[in-house]
GROMACS .gro file of C-alpha atoms in nm:
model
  368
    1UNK     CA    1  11.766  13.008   7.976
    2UNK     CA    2  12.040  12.762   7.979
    3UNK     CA    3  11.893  12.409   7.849
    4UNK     CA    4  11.965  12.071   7.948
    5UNK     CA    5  12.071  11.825   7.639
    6UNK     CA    6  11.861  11.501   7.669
    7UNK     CA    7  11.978  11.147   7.542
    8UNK     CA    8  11.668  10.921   7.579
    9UNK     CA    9  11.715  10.534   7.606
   10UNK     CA   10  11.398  10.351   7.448
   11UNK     CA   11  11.106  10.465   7.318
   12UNK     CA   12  10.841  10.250   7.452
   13UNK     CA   13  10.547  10.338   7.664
   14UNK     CA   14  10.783  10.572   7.948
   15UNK     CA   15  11.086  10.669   7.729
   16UNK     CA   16  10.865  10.785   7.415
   17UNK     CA   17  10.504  10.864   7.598
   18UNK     CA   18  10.617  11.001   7.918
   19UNK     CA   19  11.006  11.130   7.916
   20UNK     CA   20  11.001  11.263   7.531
   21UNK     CA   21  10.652  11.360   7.562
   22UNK     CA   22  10.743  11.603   7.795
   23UNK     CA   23  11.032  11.788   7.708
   24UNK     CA   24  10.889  11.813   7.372
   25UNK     CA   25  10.539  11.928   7.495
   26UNK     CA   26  10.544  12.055   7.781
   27UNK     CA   27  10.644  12.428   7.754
   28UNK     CA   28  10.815  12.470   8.114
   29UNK     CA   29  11.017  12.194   7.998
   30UNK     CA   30  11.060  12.327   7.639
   31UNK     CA   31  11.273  12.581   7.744
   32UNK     CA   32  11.521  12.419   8.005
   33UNK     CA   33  11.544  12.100   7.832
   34UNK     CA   34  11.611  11.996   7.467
   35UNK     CA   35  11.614  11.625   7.352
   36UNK     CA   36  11.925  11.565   7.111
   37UNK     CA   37  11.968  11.157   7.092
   38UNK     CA   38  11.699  10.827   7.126
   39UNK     CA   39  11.782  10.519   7.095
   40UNK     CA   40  11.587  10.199   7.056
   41UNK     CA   41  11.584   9.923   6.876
   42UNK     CA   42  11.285  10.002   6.653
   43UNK     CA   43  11.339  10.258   6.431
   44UNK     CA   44  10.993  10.349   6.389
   45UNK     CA   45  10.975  10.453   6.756
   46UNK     CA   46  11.264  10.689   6.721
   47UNK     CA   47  11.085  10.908   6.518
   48UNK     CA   48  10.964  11.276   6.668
   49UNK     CA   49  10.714  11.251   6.935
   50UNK     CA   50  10.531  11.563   6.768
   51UNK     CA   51  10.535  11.806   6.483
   52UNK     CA   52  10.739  12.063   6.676
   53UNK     CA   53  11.038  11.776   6.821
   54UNK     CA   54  11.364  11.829   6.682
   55UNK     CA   55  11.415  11.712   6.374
   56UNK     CA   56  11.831  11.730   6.440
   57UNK     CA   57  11.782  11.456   6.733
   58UNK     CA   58  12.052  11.200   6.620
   59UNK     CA   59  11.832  10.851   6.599
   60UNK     CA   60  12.071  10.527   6.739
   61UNK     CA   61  11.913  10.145   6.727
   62UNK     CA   62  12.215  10.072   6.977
   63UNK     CA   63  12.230  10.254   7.304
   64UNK     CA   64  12.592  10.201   7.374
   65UNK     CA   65  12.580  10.488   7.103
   66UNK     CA   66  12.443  10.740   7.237
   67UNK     CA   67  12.645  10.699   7.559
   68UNK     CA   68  12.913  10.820   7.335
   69UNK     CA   69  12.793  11.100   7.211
   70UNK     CA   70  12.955  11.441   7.327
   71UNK     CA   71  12.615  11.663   7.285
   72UNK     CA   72  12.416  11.450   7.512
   73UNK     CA   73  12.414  11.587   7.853
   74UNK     CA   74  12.156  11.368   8.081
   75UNK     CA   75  12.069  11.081   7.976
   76UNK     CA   76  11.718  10.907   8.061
   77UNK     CA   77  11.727  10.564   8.103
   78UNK     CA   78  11.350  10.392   8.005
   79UNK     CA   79  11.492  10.097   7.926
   80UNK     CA   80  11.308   9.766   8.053
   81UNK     CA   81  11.283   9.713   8.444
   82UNK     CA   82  11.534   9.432   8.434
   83UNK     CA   83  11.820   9.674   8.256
   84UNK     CA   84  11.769   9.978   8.507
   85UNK     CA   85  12.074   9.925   8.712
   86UNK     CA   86  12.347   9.818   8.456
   87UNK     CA   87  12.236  10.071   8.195
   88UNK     CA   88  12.254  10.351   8.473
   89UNK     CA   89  12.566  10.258   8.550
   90UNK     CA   90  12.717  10.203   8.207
   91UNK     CA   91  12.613  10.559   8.112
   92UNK     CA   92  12.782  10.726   8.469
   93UNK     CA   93  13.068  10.487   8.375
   94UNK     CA   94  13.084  10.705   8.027
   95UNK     CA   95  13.053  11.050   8.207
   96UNK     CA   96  12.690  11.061   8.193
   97UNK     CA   97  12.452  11.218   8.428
   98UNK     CA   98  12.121  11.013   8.513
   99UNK     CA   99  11.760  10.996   8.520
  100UNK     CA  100  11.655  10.606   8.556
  101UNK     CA  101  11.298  10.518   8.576
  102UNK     CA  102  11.146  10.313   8.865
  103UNK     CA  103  11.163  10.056   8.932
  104UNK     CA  104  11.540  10.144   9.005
  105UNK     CA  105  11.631   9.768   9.098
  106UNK     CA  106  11.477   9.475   9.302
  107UNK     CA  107  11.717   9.471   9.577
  108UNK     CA  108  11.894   9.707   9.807
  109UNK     CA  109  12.216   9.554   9.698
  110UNK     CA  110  12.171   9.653   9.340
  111UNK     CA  111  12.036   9.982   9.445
  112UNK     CA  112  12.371  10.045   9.632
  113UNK     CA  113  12.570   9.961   9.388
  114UNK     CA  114  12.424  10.238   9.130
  115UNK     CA  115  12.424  10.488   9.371
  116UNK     CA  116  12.811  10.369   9.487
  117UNK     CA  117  12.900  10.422   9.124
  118UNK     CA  118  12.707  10.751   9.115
  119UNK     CA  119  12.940  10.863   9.422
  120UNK     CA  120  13.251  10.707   9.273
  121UNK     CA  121  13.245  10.878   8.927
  122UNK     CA  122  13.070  11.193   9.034
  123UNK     CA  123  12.759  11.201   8.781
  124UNK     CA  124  12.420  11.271   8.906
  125UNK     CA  125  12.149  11.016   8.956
  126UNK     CA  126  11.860  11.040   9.065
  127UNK     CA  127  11.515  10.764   9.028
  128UNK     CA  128  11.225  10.891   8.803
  129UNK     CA  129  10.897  10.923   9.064
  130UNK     CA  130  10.682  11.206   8.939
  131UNK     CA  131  10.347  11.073   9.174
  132UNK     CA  132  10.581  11.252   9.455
  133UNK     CA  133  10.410  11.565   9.312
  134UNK     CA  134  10.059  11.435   9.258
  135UNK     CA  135   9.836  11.697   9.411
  136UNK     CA  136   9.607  11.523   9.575
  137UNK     CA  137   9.857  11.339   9.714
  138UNK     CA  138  10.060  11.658   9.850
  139UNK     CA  139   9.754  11.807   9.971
  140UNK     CA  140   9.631  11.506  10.166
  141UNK     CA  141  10.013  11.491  10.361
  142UNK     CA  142   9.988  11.892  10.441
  143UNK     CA  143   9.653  11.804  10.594
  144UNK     CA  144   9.814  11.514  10.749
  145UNK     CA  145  10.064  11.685  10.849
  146UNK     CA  146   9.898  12.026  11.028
  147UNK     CA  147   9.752  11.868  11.312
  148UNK     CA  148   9.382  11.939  11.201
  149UNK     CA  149   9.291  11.586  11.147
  150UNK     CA  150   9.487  11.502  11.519
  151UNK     CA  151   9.689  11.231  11.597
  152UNK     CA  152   9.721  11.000  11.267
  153UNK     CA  153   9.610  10.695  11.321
  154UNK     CA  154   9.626  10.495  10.946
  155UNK     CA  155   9.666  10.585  10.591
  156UNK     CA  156   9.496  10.380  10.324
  157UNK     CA  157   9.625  10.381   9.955
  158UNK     CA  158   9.471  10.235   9.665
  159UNK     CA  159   9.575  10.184   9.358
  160UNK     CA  160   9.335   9.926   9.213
  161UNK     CA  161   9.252   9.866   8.851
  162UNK     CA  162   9.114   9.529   8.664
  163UNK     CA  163   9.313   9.392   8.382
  164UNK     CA  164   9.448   9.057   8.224
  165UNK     CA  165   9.776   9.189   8.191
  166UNK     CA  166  10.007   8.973   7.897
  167UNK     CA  167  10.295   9.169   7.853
  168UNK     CA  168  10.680   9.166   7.977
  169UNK     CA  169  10.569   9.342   8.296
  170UNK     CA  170  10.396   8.986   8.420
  171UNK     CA  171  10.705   8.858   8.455
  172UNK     CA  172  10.929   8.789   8.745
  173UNK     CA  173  11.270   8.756   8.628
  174UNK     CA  174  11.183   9.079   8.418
  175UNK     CA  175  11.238   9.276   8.775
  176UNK     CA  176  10.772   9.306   8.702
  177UNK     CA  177  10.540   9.245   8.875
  178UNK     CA  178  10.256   9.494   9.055
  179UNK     CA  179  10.506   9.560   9.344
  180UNK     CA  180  10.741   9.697   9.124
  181UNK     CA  181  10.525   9.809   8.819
  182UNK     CA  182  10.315  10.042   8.995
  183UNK     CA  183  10.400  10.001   9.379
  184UNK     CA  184  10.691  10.267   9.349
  185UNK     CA  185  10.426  10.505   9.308
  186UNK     CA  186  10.212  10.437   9.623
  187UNK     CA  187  10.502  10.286   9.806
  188UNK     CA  188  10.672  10.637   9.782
  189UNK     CA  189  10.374  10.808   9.892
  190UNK     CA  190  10.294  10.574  10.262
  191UNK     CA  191  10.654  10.605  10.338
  192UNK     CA  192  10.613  11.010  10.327
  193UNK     CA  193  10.268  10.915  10.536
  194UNK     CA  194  10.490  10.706  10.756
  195UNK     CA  195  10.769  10.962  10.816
  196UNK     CA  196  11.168  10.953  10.805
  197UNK     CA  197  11.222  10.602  10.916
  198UNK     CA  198  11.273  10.249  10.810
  199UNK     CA  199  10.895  10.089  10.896
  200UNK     CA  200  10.954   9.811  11.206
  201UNK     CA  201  10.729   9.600  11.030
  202UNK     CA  202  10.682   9.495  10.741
  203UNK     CA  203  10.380   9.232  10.630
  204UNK     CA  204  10.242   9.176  10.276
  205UNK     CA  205  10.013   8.917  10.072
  206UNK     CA  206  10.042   8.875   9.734
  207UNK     CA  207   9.871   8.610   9.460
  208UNK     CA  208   9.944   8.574   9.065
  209UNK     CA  209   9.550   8.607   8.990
  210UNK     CA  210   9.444   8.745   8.689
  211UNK     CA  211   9.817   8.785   8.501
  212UNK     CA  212   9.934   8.569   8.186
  213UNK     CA  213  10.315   8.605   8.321
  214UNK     CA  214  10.459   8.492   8.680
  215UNK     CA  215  10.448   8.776   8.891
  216UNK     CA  216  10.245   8.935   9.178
  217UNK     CA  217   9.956   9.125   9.026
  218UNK     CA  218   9.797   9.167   9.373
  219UNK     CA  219   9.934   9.342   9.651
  220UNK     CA  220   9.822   9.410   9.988
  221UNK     CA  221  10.100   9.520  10.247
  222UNK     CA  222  10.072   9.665  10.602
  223UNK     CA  223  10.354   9.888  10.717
  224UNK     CA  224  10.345   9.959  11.092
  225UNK     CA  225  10.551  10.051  11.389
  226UNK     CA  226  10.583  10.242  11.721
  227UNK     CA  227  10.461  10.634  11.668
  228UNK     CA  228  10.400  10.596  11.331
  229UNK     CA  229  10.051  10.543  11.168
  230UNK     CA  230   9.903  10.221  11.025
  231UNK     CA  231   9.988  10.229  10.614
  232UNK     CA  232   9.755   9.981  10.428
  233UNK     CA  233   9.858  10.016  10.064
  234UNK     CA  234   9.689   9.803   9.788
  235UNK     CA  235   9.781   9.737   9.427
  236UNK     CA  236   9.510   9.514   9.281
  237UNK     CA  237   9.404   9.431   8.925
  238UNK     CA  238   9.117   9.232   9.082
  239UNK     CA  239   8.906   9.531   9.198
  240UNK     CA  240   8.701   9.716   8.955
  241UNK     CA  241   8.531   9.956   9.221
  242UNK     CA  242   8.794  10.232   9.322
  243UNK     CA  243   8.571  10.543   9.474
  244UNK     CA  244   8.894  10.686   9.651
  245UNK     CA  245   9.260  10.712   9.588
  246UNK     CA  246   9.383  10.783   9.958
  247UNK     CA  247   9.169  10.774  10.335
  248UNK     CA  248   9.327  10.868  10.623
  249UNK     CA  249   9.153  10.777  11.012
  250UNK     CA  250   9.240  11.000  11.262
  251UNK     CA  251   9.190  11.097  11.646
  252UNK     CA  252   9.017  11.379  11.587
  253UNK     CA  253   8.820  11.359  11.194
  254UNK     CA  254   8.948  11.138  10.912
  255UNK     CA  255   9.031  11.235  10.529
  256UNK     CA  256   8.896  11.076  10.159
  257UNK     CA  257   9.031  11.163   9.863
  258UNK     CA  258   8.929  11.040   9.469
  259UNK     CA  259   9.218  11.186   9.182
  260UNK     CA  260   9.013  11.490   9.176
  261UNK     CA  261   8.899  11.620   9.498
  262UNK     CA  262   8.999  11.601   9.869
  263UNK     CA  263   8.757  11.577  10.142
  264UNK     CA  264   8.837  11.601  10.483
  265UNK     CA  265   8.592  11.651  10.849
  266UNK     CA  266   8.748  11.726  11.170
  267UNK     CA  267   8.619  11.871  11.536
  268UNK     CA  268   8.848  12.084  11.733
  269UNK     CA  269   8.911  11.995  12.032
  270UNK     CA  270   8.884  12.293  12.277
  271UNK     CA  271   8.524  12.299  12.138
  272UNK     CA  272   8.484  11.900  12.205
  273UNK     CA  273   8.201  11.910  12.464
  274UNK     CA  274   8.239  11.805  12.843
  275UNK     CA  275   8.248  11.451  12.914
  276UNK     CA  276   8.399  11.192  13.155
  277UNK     CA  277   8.453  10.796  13.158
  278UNK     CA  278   8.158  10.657  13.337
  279UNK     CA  279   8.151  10.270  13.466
  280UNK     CA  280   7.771  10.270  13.547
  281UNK     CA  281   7.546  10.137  13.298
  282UNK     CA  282   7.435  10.430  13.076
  283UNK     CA  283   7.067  10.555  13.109
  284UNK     CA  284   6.857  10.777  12.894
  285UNK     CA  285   6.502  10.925  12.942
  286UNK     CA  286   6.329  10.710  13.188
  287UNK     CA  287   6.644  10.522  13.308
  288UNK     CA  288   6.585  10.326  12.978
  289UNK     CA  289   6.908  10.219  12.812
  290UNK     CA  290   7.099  10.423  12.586
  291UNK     CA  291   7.425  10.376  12.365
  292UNK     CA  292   7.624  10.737  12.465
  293UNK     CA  293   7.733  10.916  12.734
  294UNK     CA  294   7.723  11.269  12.604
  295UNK     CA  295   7.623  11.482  12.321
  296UNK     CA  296   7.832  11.477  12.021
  297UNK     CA  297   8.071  11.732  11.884
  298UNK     CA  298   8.032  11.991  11.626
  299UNK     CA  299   8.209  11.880  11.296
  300UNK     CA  300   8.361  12.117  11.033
  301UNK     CA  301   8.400  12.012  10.652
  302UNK     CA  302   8.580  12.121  10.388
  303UNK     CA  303   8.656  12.012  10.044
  304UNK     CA  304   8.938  12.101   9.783
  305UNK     CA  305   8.984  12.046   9.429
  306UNK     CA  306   9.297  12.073   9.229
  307UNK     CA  307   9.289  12.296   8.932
  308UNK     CA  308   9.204  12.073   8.663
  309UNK     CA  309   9.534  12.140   8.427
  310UNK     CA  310   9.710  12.021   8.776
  311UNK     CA  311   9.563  11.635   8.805
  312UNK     CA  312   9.703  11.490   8.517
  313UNK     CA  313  10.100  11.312   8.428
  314UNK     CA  314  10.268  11.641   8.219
  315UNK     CA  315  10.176  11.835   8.574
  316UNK     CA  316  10.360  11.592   8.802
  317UNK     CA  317  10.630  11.579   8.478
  318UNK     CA  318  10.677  11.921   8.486
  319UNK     CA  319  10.738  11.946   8.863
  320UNK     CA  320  10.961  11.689   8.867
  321UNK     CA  321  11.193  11.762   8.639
  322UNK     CA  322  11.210  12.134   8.718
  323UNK     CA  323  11.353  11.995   9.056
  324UNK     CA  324  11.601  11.791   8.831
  325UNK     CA  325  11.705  12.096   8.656
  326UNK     CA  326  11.752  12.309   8.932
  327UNK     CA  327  11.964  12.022   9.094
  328UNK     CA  328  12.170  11.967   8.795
  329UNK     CA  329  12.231  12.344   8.758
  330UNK     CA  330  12.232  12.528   9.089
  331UNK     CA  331  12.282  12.237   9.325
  332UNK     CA  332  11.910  12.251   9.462
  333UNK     CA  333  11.812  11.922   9.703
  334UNK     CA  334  11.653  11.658   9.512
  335UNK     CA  335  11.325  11.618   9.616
  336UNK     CA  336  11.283  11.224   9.562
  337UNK     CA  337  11.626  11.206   9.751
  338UNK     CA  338  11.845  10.831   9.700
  339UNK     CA  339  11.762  10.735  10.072
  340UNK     CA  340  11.393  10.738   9.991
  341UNK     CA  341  11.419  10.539   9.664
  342UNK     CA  342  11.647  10.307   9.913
  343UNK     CA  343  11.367  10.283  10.163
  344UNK     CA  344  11.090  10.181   9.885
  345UNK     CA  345  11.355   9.918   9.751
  346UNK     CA  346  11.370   9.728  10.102
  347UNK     CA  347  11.024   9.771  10.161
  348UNK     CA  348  10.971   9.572   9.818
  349UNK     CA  349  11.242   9.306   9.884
  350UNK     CA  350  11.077   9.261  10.204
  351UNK     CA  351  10.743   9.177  10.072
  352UNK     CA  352  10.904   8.952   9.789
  353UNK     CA  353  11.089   8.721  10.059
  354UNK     CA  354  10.751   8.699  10.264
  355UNK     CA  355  10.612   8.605   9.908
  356UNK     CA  356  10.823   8.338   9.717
  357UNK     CA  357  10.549   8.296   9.402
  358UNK     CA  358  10.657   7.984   9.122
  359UNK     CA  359  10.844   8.106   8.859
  360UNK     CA  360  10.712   7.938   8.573
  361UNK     CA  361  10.834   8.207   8.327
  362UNK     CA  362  11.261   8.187   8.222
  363UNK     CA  363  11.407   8.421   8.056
  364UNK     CA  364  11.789   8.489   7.966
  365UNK     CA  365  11.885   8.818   8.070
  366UNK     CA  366  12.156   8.851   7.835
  367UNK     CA  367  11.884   8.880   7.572
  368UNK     CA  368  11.744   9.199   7.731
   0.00000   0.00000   0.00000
């Protein structure tokens, strides 16, 4: 099998424990990818992942340096948040093809200018969003999506944690922040809930509560419009009870879901018993009072559970970049396609115009 050659730029907690990780681990990825060039400016960091990495991988503390190198073939770009969109483009500029991780940029306007330089010099680009593939994610939207549950009426996602968070990713003019730390994930995920179009409305709340840097570490936003369901999304470090993942209502049952299991309880409605409106005040034994009008339905439940190798970051890895590789190689539709990255991107300027927080962190960007 014909493999990929992978140029990684940084090795910190997604370029070195996610992206190398992978295609040095992960045997599905072993064999169609093989990592020939990091770079990072710590050389401890550049070092093999793992006893069985490469030990030919060519090491750089500059990444301007491994753009040049002839052997590399895609390059990954984990550098910080704030560096996403110039790096990408630098490396299509040099006749790379690229993998960028999220967040991709802060505003549409950046985002269309990667993906105008992706069209202009013909390299392929395409945003790093693995959680696309996360199953109990994919199995909630193919219930969603059947019809058992009925008409959908709103999707809740959580993806709540507690933490006094201290590091770069506090900080606004570091493109940080919960919205664009972790909302990619979920944010992807309700705008496959919501369905191929631009949300009419937009409305979010979000507070600087428990973070040592500037940004947003709490996020609620409502995404709503006409034939579409309710999304309530939440990215919280302020909640340290988080029973489920994902809970959909519905018309006919409704859906809860935890990382490892699915639960869902629905009637059908041919089998929905006879009934009709009724005006009168409602009567029970005696004529005495009661609360309904007619006997109640018979509900079905089922539960699923993923198969436990399936749950976990190398599974949603693995799936995502076999896409990549089949897109690079034989032309196969991305699955996390540029229009939905584009989507996610508006959605999150949206909610930082409704949302002006202080910025009491600066930082020079030409230090990054």
């Amino acid at each position: 099998m014909q493999r990929i050659k992978v140029g990684i730029i940084g090795q910190g907690r997604s370029g070195r424990n996610i992206h190398r990780h992978l295609f040095e681990t992960v045997p599905k990825l072993m064999e169609r990818y093989e990592v020939v060039a990091v770079a990072d400016p710590i050389p401890e960091r550049t070092a093999p992942s793992n006893p069985g990495a490469s030990a030919a991988c060519k090491r750089y503390s500059d990444y301007r340096e491994l753009l040049k190198d002839p052997n590399v073939e895609l390059v990954v770009n984990a550098s910080r948040s704030l560096q996403h969109v110039r790096v990408s483009k630098e490396a299509m500029e040099a006749g790379n093809n690229v993998i960028s991780e999220k967040p991709l940029a802060r505003t549409v306007a950046d985002a269309d200018s990667v993906f105008e330089t992706a069209r202009r010099t013909g390299r392929f680009f395409a945003v790093f969003q693995q959680s696309r593939f996360r199953p109990v994610f994919t199995k909630a939207l193919e219930l969603a999506n059947s019809g058992i549950l009925g008409r959908i009426v709103m999707v809740k996602i959580i993806y709540n944690g507690f933490d006094f968070r201290s590091d770069w990713q506090t900080v606004q003019d570091m493109c940080a922040g919960s919205l664009l730390n972790t909302g990619p994930h979920p944010l992807d995920q309700a705008l496959q809930f919501y369905g191929d179009a631009d949300p009419e409305h937009v409305l979010c709340l979000m507070d600087n509560v428990n973070s040592y840097g500037d940004a947003e570490d709490h996020v609620k936003l409502l995404l709503y419009g006409k034939g579409h369901p309710t999304i309530d999304l939440e990215a919280s470090s302020c909640q340290l009870y988080n029973p489920y993942i994902y809970q959909i209502y519905a018309s006919r049952g409704s859906l809860v879901a935890t990382n490892t299991e699915v639960s869902w309880k629905y009637c059908i409605k041919e089998e929905l018993p006879e009934n009709h409106l009724k005006l009168d005040t409602l009567e029970g034994a005696g004529r005495l009072p009661t609360y309904s009008g007619g006997p109640s339905p018979i509900y079905y439940e089922n539960k699923w559970n993923p198969p436990i190798d399936n749950c976990g970051f190398d599974y949603m890895g693995s799936i995502y970049y076999q896409n990549i590789y089949e897109a690079i190689l034989h032309g196969a539709p991305l699955k996390v396609t540029w229009e939905q990255v584009r989507r996610q991107i508006a959605v999150i300027e949206e909610c930082h115009r409704q949302n002006p927080l202080p910025k009491t962190v600066k930082v020079d960007p030409l230090t990054m």
